[in-house]
Coordinates of C-alpha atoms and ligand atoms in Angstrom, one line a residue:
M1 CA 69.7 -171.7 265.5
R2 CA 68.7 -170.4 261.9
I3 CA 65.9 -168.0 261.9
F4 CA 64.0 -166.8 258.8
S5 CA 61.2 -164.3 258.3
G6 CA 59.7 -162.6 255.2
I7 CA 58.0 -159.1 255.0
Q8 CA 56.0 -157.9 252.1
P9 CA 56.9 -154.9 250.1
T10 CA 53.3 -153.3 250.3
G11 CA 53.4 -149.6 250.8
R12 CA 54.7 -148.0 253.8
K13 CA 55.1 -150.3 257.1
H14 CA 52.8 -149.4 260.1
L15 CA 53.5 -149.6 263.8
G16 CA 52.0 -153.2 264.0
N17 CA 54.5 -154.7 261.4
Y18 CA 57.4 -152.9 263.6
I19 CA 56.1 -154.0 267.0
G20 CA 55.3 -157.5 265.7
A21 CA 57.8 -158.6 263.5
I22 CA 60.7 -155.9 262.6
R23 CA 61.6 -155.3 266.3
Q24 CA 61.8 -159.1 266.5
Y25 CA 64.0 -159.2 263.3
V26 CA 66.7 -156.9 264.7
E27 CA 66.7 -158.8 268.2
G28 CA 67.1 -162.1 266.3
Q29 CA 70.3 -161.0 264.4
D30 CA 72.7 -162.1 267.2
R31 CA 70.8 -165.3 268.0
G32 CA 70.4 -166.4 264.4
D33 CA 73.0 -168.8 262.8
P34 CA 72.5 -167.1 260.4
A35 CA 69.1 -164.9 260.7
I36 CA 67.8 -164.6 257.1
Y37 CA 65.2 -161.7 256.3
C38 CA 63.5 -161.5 253.1
V39 CA 61.4 -158.8 251.1
V40 CA 58.7 -161.0 249.7
D41 CA 58.0 -159.5 246.5
L42 CA 56.5 -162.4 244.8
H43 CA 53.9 -162.7 247.9
A44 CA 52.9 -159.1 246.7
L45 CA 51.6 -160.2 243.4
T46 CA 48.7 -162.4 245.1
V47 CA 46.6 -159.1 245.4
P48 CA 46.3 -156.3 242.9
F49 CA 49.6 -154.2 242.3
D50 CA 51.4 -151.7 240.3
P51 CA 54.4 -153.1 238.6
H52 CA 56.4 -149.8 239.0
A53 CA 55.3 -149.2 242.6
L54 CA 56.2 -152.7 243.5
R55 CA 60.0 -152.5 242.6
E56 CA 59.9 -149.1 244.6
H57 CA 58.4 -150.6 247.5
V58 CA 61.0 -153.2 247.7
Y59 CA 63.6 -150.4 248.0
D60 CA 61.3 -148.8 250.6
T61 CA 61.1 -151.9 252.8
A62 CA 64.6 -152.7 252.5
A63 CA 65.7 -149.1 253.5
M64 CA 63.2 -149.4 256.5
L65 CA 64.7 -152.7 257.8
L66 CA 68.3 -151.3 257.4
A67 CA 67.1 -148.1 259.3
A68 CA 65.3 -150.2 262.1
G69 CA 68.8 -151.8 262.8
L70 CA 69.4 -154.6 260.5
D71 CA 73.1 -155.1 259.8
T72 CA 74.0 -157.0 256.8
D73 CA 77.5 -158.1 258.6
R74 CA 75.2 -160.0 261.1
C75 CA 72.2 -161.1 258.8
I76 CA 71.1 -161.9 255.5
L77 CA 68.6 -159.6 254.0
F78 CA 67.5 -160.3 250.2
R79 CA 64.5 -160.0 247.7
Q80 CA 62.7 -163.1 247.4
S81 CA 62.3 -163.2 243.5
D82 CA 66.4 -163.2 243.3
V83 CA 66.3 -166.7 244.6
P84 CA 64.4 -169.1 242.2
E85 CA 64.6 -171.9 245.0
H86 CA 61.4 -170.3 246.4
T87 CA 59.3 -170.8 243.3
E88 CA 60.5 -174.2 242.6
L89 CA 60.1 -175.5 246.1
T90 CA 56.6 -174.0 246.2
W91 CA 55.5 -176.6 243.1
L92 CA 57.3 -179.5 245.0
L93 CA 55.5 -178.8 248.4
S94 CA 52.2 -178.2 246.9
S95 CA 52.2 -182.1 246.2
V96 CA 52.0 -182.5 249.8
T97 CA 49.4 -179.8 250.8
A98 CA 45.8 -180.4 251.3
H99 CA 43.4 -178.2 249.2
G100 CA 41.0 -178.4 252.3
D101 CA 44.0 -176.9 254.5
L102 CA 44.4 -173.8 252.1
N103 CA 40.5 -173.5 252.4
R104 CA 40.6 -173.2 256.1
M105 CA 43.5 -170.3 256.0
H106 CA 42.0 -167.0 257.7
Q107 CA 44.0 -164.7 255.7
F108 CA 42.5 -166.3 252.4
K109 CA 39.2 -165.9 253.7
E110 CA 39.3 -162.4 254.9
K111 CA 41.1 -161.2 251.6
T112 CA 38.9 -162.9 249.5
A113 CA 35.8 -161.4 251.2
R114 CA 37.5 -157.8 250.7
Q115 CA 38.7 -158.3 247.1
R116 CA 36.7 -156.5 244.6
E117 CA 38.9 -157.4 241.7
L118 CA 40.4 -161.0 240.7
V119 CA 40.7 -163.5 243.5
S120 CA 44.0 -165.0 242.1
A121 CA 45.1 -168.7 242.5
G122 CA 48.1 -167.3 243.8
L123 CA 46.3 -165.7 246.8
F124 CA 45.2 -169.3 247.7
I125 CA 48.5 -170.8 247.4
Y126 CA 50.4 -167.9 249.2
P127 CA 50.8 -170.1 252.1
I128 CA 52.5 -172.9 250.3
L129 CA 55.0 -170.0 249.0
M130 CA 55.3 -169.0 252.6
A131 CA 56.1 -172.6 253.5
A132 CA 58.7 -172.7 251.0
D133 CA 60.4 -169.6 252.0
I134 CA 60.7 -171.1 255.7
L135 CA 61.6 -174.7 254.5
A136 CA 64.2 -173.6 251.8
Y137 CA 66.4 -172.7 254.5
N138 CA 65.7 -175.4 257.2
A139 CA 64.8 -172.5 259.6
H140 CA 64.4 -173.4 263.2
E141 CA 62.5 -170.3 264.1
V142 CA 59.9 -167.9 262.4
P143 CA 59.7 -164.4 264.0
V144 CA 56.0 -163.2 262.8
G145 CA 53.0 -161.1 264.3
D146 CA 50.2 -163.3 265.7
D147 CA 48.0 -162.8 262.3
Q148 CA 50.8 -165.0 260.6
R149 CA 50.6 -167.9 263.4
Q150 CA 48.2 -170.0 261.1
H151 CA 50.3 -169.9 258.0
V152 CA 53.4 -171.1 260.2
E153 CA 51.6 -173.8 261.6
L154 CA 50.9 -175.0 257.9
A155 CA 54.5 -174.8 257.2
R156 CA 55.0 -177.2 260.0
D157 CA 52.3 -179.4 258.9
I158 CA 53.6 -179.5 255.4
A159 CA 57.3 -180.3 256.5
V160 CA 56.1 -183.2 258.6
R161 CA 53.8 -184.6 255.7
F162 CA 56.8 -184.2 253.3
N163 CA 59.4 -185.9 255.8
E164 CA 57.0 -188.7 256.4
R165 CA 56.5 -189.3 252.7
F166 CA 59.9 -188.9 251.4
G167 CA 62.1 -189.4 254.3
E168 CA 63.8 -186.7 256.7
T169 CA 64.5 -183.5 254.7
F170 CA 62.9 -180.3 256.1
V171 CA 63.5 -178.9 259.7
V172 CA 60.2 -178.5 261.4
P173 CA 60.1 -174.7 262.3
E174 CA 58.8 -173.1 265.4
V175 CA 56.8 -170.1 265.3
R176 CA 58.0 -167.0 267.6
I177 CA 55.5 -164.7 268.5
P178 CA 56.2 -161.7 270.7
E179 CA 54.6 -161.8 274.2
V180 CA 53.2 -158.4 274.2
G181 CA 52.6 -156.5 270.9
A182 CA 51.8 -159.7 268.9
R183 CA 48.6 -158.0 267.5
I184 CA 48.5 -154.1 267.5
M185 CA 44.9 -153.3 266.7
D186 CA 43.5 -150.7 264.8
L187 CA 43.3 -147.3 266.4
Q188 CA 39.9 -146.4 265.2
D189 CA 38.5 -150.0 265.2
P190 CA 40.4 -151.7 268.1
S191 CA 38.3 -154.9 267.4
S192 CA 40.6 -155.4 264.2
K193 CA 44.4 -155.6 263.7
M194 CA 46.2 -152.6 262.5
S195 CA 46.6 -153.2 258.8
T196 CA 48.3 -151.8 255.8
T197 CA 44.9 -152.2 253.6
S198 CA 42.2 -151.5 256.4
A199 CA 39.7 -148.7 255.6
S200 CA 40.7 -145.7 257.9
P201 CA 44.6 -144.4 257.5
A202 CA 43.9 -142.8 260.9
G203 CA 43.6 -146.3 262.3
R204 CA 47.2 -147.0 261.7
V205 CA 50.5 -145.1 262.5
L206 CA 53.1 -145.6 260.0
V207 CA 56.5 -145.6 260.7
L208 CA 57.4 -142.7 258.6
D209 CA 54.7 -140.6 260.0
D210 CA 55.9 -137.3 261.1
P211 CA 55.6 -136.4 264.9
K212 CA 52.4 -134.2 264.7
T213 CA 50.4 -137.0 262.5
I214 CA 51.2 -139.6 265.2
E215 CA 50.1 -137.3 268.0
K216 CA 47.0 -136.8 266.1
K217 CA 46.4 -140.3 265.5
V218 CA 47.2 -141.5 268.9
K219 CA 45.1 -138.9 270.7
S220 CA 41.9 -139.6 268.5
A221 CA 42.3 -143.3 269.0
V222 CA 39.0 -144.9 269.9
T223 CA 38.5 -145.7 273.4
D224 CA 35.4 -146.8 275.7
S225 CA 33.7 -144.3 278.0
G226 CA 35.4 -145.1 281.1
S227 CA 38.7 -143.6 282.4
E228 CA 40.5 -146.4 284.1
V229 CA 43.7 -147.2 282.3
R230 CA 43.9 -151.1 282.6
R231 CA 43.6 -154.2 280.2
A232 CA 40.1 -155.8 280.1
P233 CA 38.1 -157.4 277.4
D234 CA 35.7 -154.6 277.0
K235 CA 38.4 -151.9 276.9
A236 CA 40.0 -153.1 273.7
G237 CA 41.1 -149.6 272.7
I238 CA 42.8 -148.8 276.0
S239 CA 44.4 -152.2 276.1
N240 CA 45.9 -151.9 272.7
L241 CA 47.4 -148.3 274.0
I242 CA 48.9 -150.3 277.0
S243 CA 50.6 -152.8 274.7
I244 CA 51.9 -150.1 272.6
L245 CA 53.4 -148.3 275.5
S246 CA 54.6 -151.0 277.2
V247 CA 56.5 -152.3 274.0
V248 CA 58.0 -148.9 273.3
R249 CA 59.1 -148.0 276.7
G250 CA 60.2 -151.8 277.2
V251 CA 58.3 -152.2 280.5
E252 CA 55.8 -154.8 281.6
P253 CA 51.9 -153.6 280.9
E254 CA 51.5 -154.0 284.4
Q255 CA 53.9 -151.2 285.2
V256 CA 52.1 -149.0 282.6
E257 CA 48.6 -149.8 284.3
S258 CA 50.1 -148.7 287.8
E259 CA 51.8 -145.5 286.5
F260 CA 48.7 -144.1 284.9
D261 CA 46.3 -145.4 287.5
G262 CA 43.6 -142.6 288.2
Q263 CA 45.3 -140.2 285.7
G264 CA 42.4 -140.7 283.1
Y265 CA 43.0 -141.3 279.2
G266 CA 43.9 -137.7 278.4
A267 CA 47.2 -137.8 280.2
F268 CA 47.6 -141.3 279.2
K269 CA 47.1 -140.8 275.5
T270 CA 49.6 -137.9 275.6
A271 CA 52.4 -140.3 277.1
V272 CA 51.5 -142.9 274.4
A273 CA 51.6 -140.4 271.6
E274 CA 55.2 -138.9 273.0
A275 CA 56.7 -142.1 273.6
V276 CA 55.7 -143.6 270.1
V277 CA 57.1 -140.4 268.5
E278 CA 60.4 -140.6 270.3
Y279 CA 60.6 -144.5 269.3
L280 CA 59.9 -144.0 265.6
A281 CA 62.0 -140.8 265.3
P282 CA 65.3 -142.2 264.9
V283 CA 64.2 -144.8 262.3
R284 CA 62.4 -142.1 260.3
E285 CA 65.7 -140.0 260.5
R286 CA 67.9 -143.0 259.3
Y287 CA 65.4 -144.0 256.6
E288 CA 65.7 -140.5 255.0
E289 CA 69.4 -141.1 254.7
I290 CA 69.3 -144.7 253.2
R291 CA 66.3 -144.7 250.8
P292 CA 67.7 -142.2 248.3
D293 CA 70.7 -144.6 247.2
E294 CA 68.8 -147.2 245.2
K295 CA 72.2 -148.4 243.9
A296 CA 73.5 -149.2 247.4
L297 CA 70.1 -150.6 248.4
E298 CA 70.4 -153.0 245.2
K299 CA 73.6 -154.1 246.0
T300 CA 72.8 -154.9 249.3
L301 CA 70.0 -157.1 248.1
E302 CA 72.0 -158.6 245.4
K303 CA 74.8 -159.8 248.0
G304 CA 71.9 -161.0 250.4
A305 CA 70.6 -163.2 247.5
E306 CA 74.0 -164.8 247.0
R307 CA 74.3 -165.7 250.4
A308 CA 70.5 -166.9 250.7
H309 CA 70.9 -168.8 247.5
A310 CA 74.0 -170.8 248.6
I311 CA 71.9 -172.0 251.5
A312 CA 68.6 -172.8 249.7
H313 CA 70.1 -174.5 246.7
P314 CA 71.3 -177.9 248.3
I315 CA 68.1 -178.0 250.6
V316 CA 66.0 -177.9 247.7
D317 CA 68.1 -180.0 245.5
D318 CA 67.6 -182.7 248.3
A319 CA 63.8 -182.4 247.9
R320 CA 64.1 -182.8 244.2
R321 CA 66.1 -186.0 244.7
V322 CA 64.1 -187.5 247.5
M323 CA 60.8 -187.1 245.2
G324 CA 62.6 -188.6 242.1
V325 CA 62.5 -185.2 240.2
G326 CA 65.4 -185.0 237.8
P327 CA 68.0 -187.2 236.9
A328 CA 69.6 -189.7 239.7
A329 CA 72.5 -188.0 241.6
Ligands
AQP1 N1 48.8 -155.4 263.4 C1 49.8 -156.0 263.6 N2 50.3 -156.3 264.9 C2 51.3 -157.4 264.9 N3 52.3 -157.7 263.9 C3 51.6 -157.5 262.8 N4 52.1 -157.9 261.3 C4 51.2 -157.4 260.5 N5 50.2 -156.5 261.2 C5 50.5 -156.7 262.5 C6 53.4 -158.4 261.3 O1 54.0 -157.9 260.5 C7 54.9 -158.6 259.6 C8 55.0 -158.5 258.2 O2 53.5 -158.4 257.6 P1 53.4 -158.5 256.1 O3 54.4 -158.8 255.4 O4 51.9 -159.2 255.9 O5 53.1 -156.9 255.8 P2 51.8 -156.3 255.3 O6 51.0 -157.1 254.3 O7 52.0 -154.9 255.0 O8 51.1 -156.1 256.5 P3 49.5 -156.2 257.1 O9 49.3 -155.1 257.6 O10 49.4 -157.7 257.6 O11 48.5 -156.3 255.9 P4 47.2 -156.6 255.6 O12 46.6 -156.7 256.9 O13 46.7 -155.4 254.4 O14 47.2 -157.8 254.5 C9 54.3 -160.3 259.8 O15 55.0 -161.2 260.5 C10 53.1 -160.0 260.6 O16 52.6 -160.9 261.4

């Protein structure tokens, strides 16, 4: 079972990224043959960015993944731009991707609506680059949060269309979305997902926030005016906190509901805050140890890129060959 997933080097990661994706990466290391994880710096060029910060954020993100428990003896960790097959395959796949499909992507619509500066062509073709990331490794499984479901579905459609047109070349990948925690919501606006770029910093818990900040953010999370700790469509804030506590404690949401039955929101929020602080503390501590050594991080990414390249090169070569690109073999 080959596993692939990518994560953007956009600033500091939040609890949604951690619960929806990073936690799954760590779990996938021992199932993956291999598990391949990529810091997707080329994806980060699709929205306004600062070149110096971009390079720094690649190190931040790699250090965070290592701090979370990725072990490069058990997985491959690399920087997307170090493996040129990703961009080449993007172009090849663009010939079997419908413009109309890209137009339907929720993320493109949402980001376009928010963007005050240039809406780049890169933002439009972002899902083809993501399909190339996955298909270049013939990955069977793609662990992501719920917001990426549509992009993985498009990657599947692209693989099917390519195989029908040019012959069996790519594995059609399956999405893997966690049962609980696939969509952690913003603490200040629980109708929207927790996000790196949302307006209110109070709505997202960062993995590197100190305990006091985490406590403050969780305790001031927006909830309804009731007092019952249970999941319901009209209790988005409380439902979100139940999911968070259930994941960080490793128990079912029902157990959380019965434990806090009749206790009110105050006691519940205090317990969530304490549990999140405890959950993230070891990651923050390891991150502080790993992040300063940029030479070691660079070496780790370089070695990962060599291993990734060895897998992607023959697969992308096959795609070129069946498409009639370049000389005959
Ligand atoms: N709120 C979330 N709940 C669960 N999973 C989430 N993911 C993102 N938000 C949530 C998952 O995290 C992984 C990495 O996402 P990314 O590479 O897109 O990172 P990002 O751009 O920094 O994260 P955001 O918050 O999604 O950015 P915005 O909203 O500003 O564009 C993915 O697997 C994603 O599903």
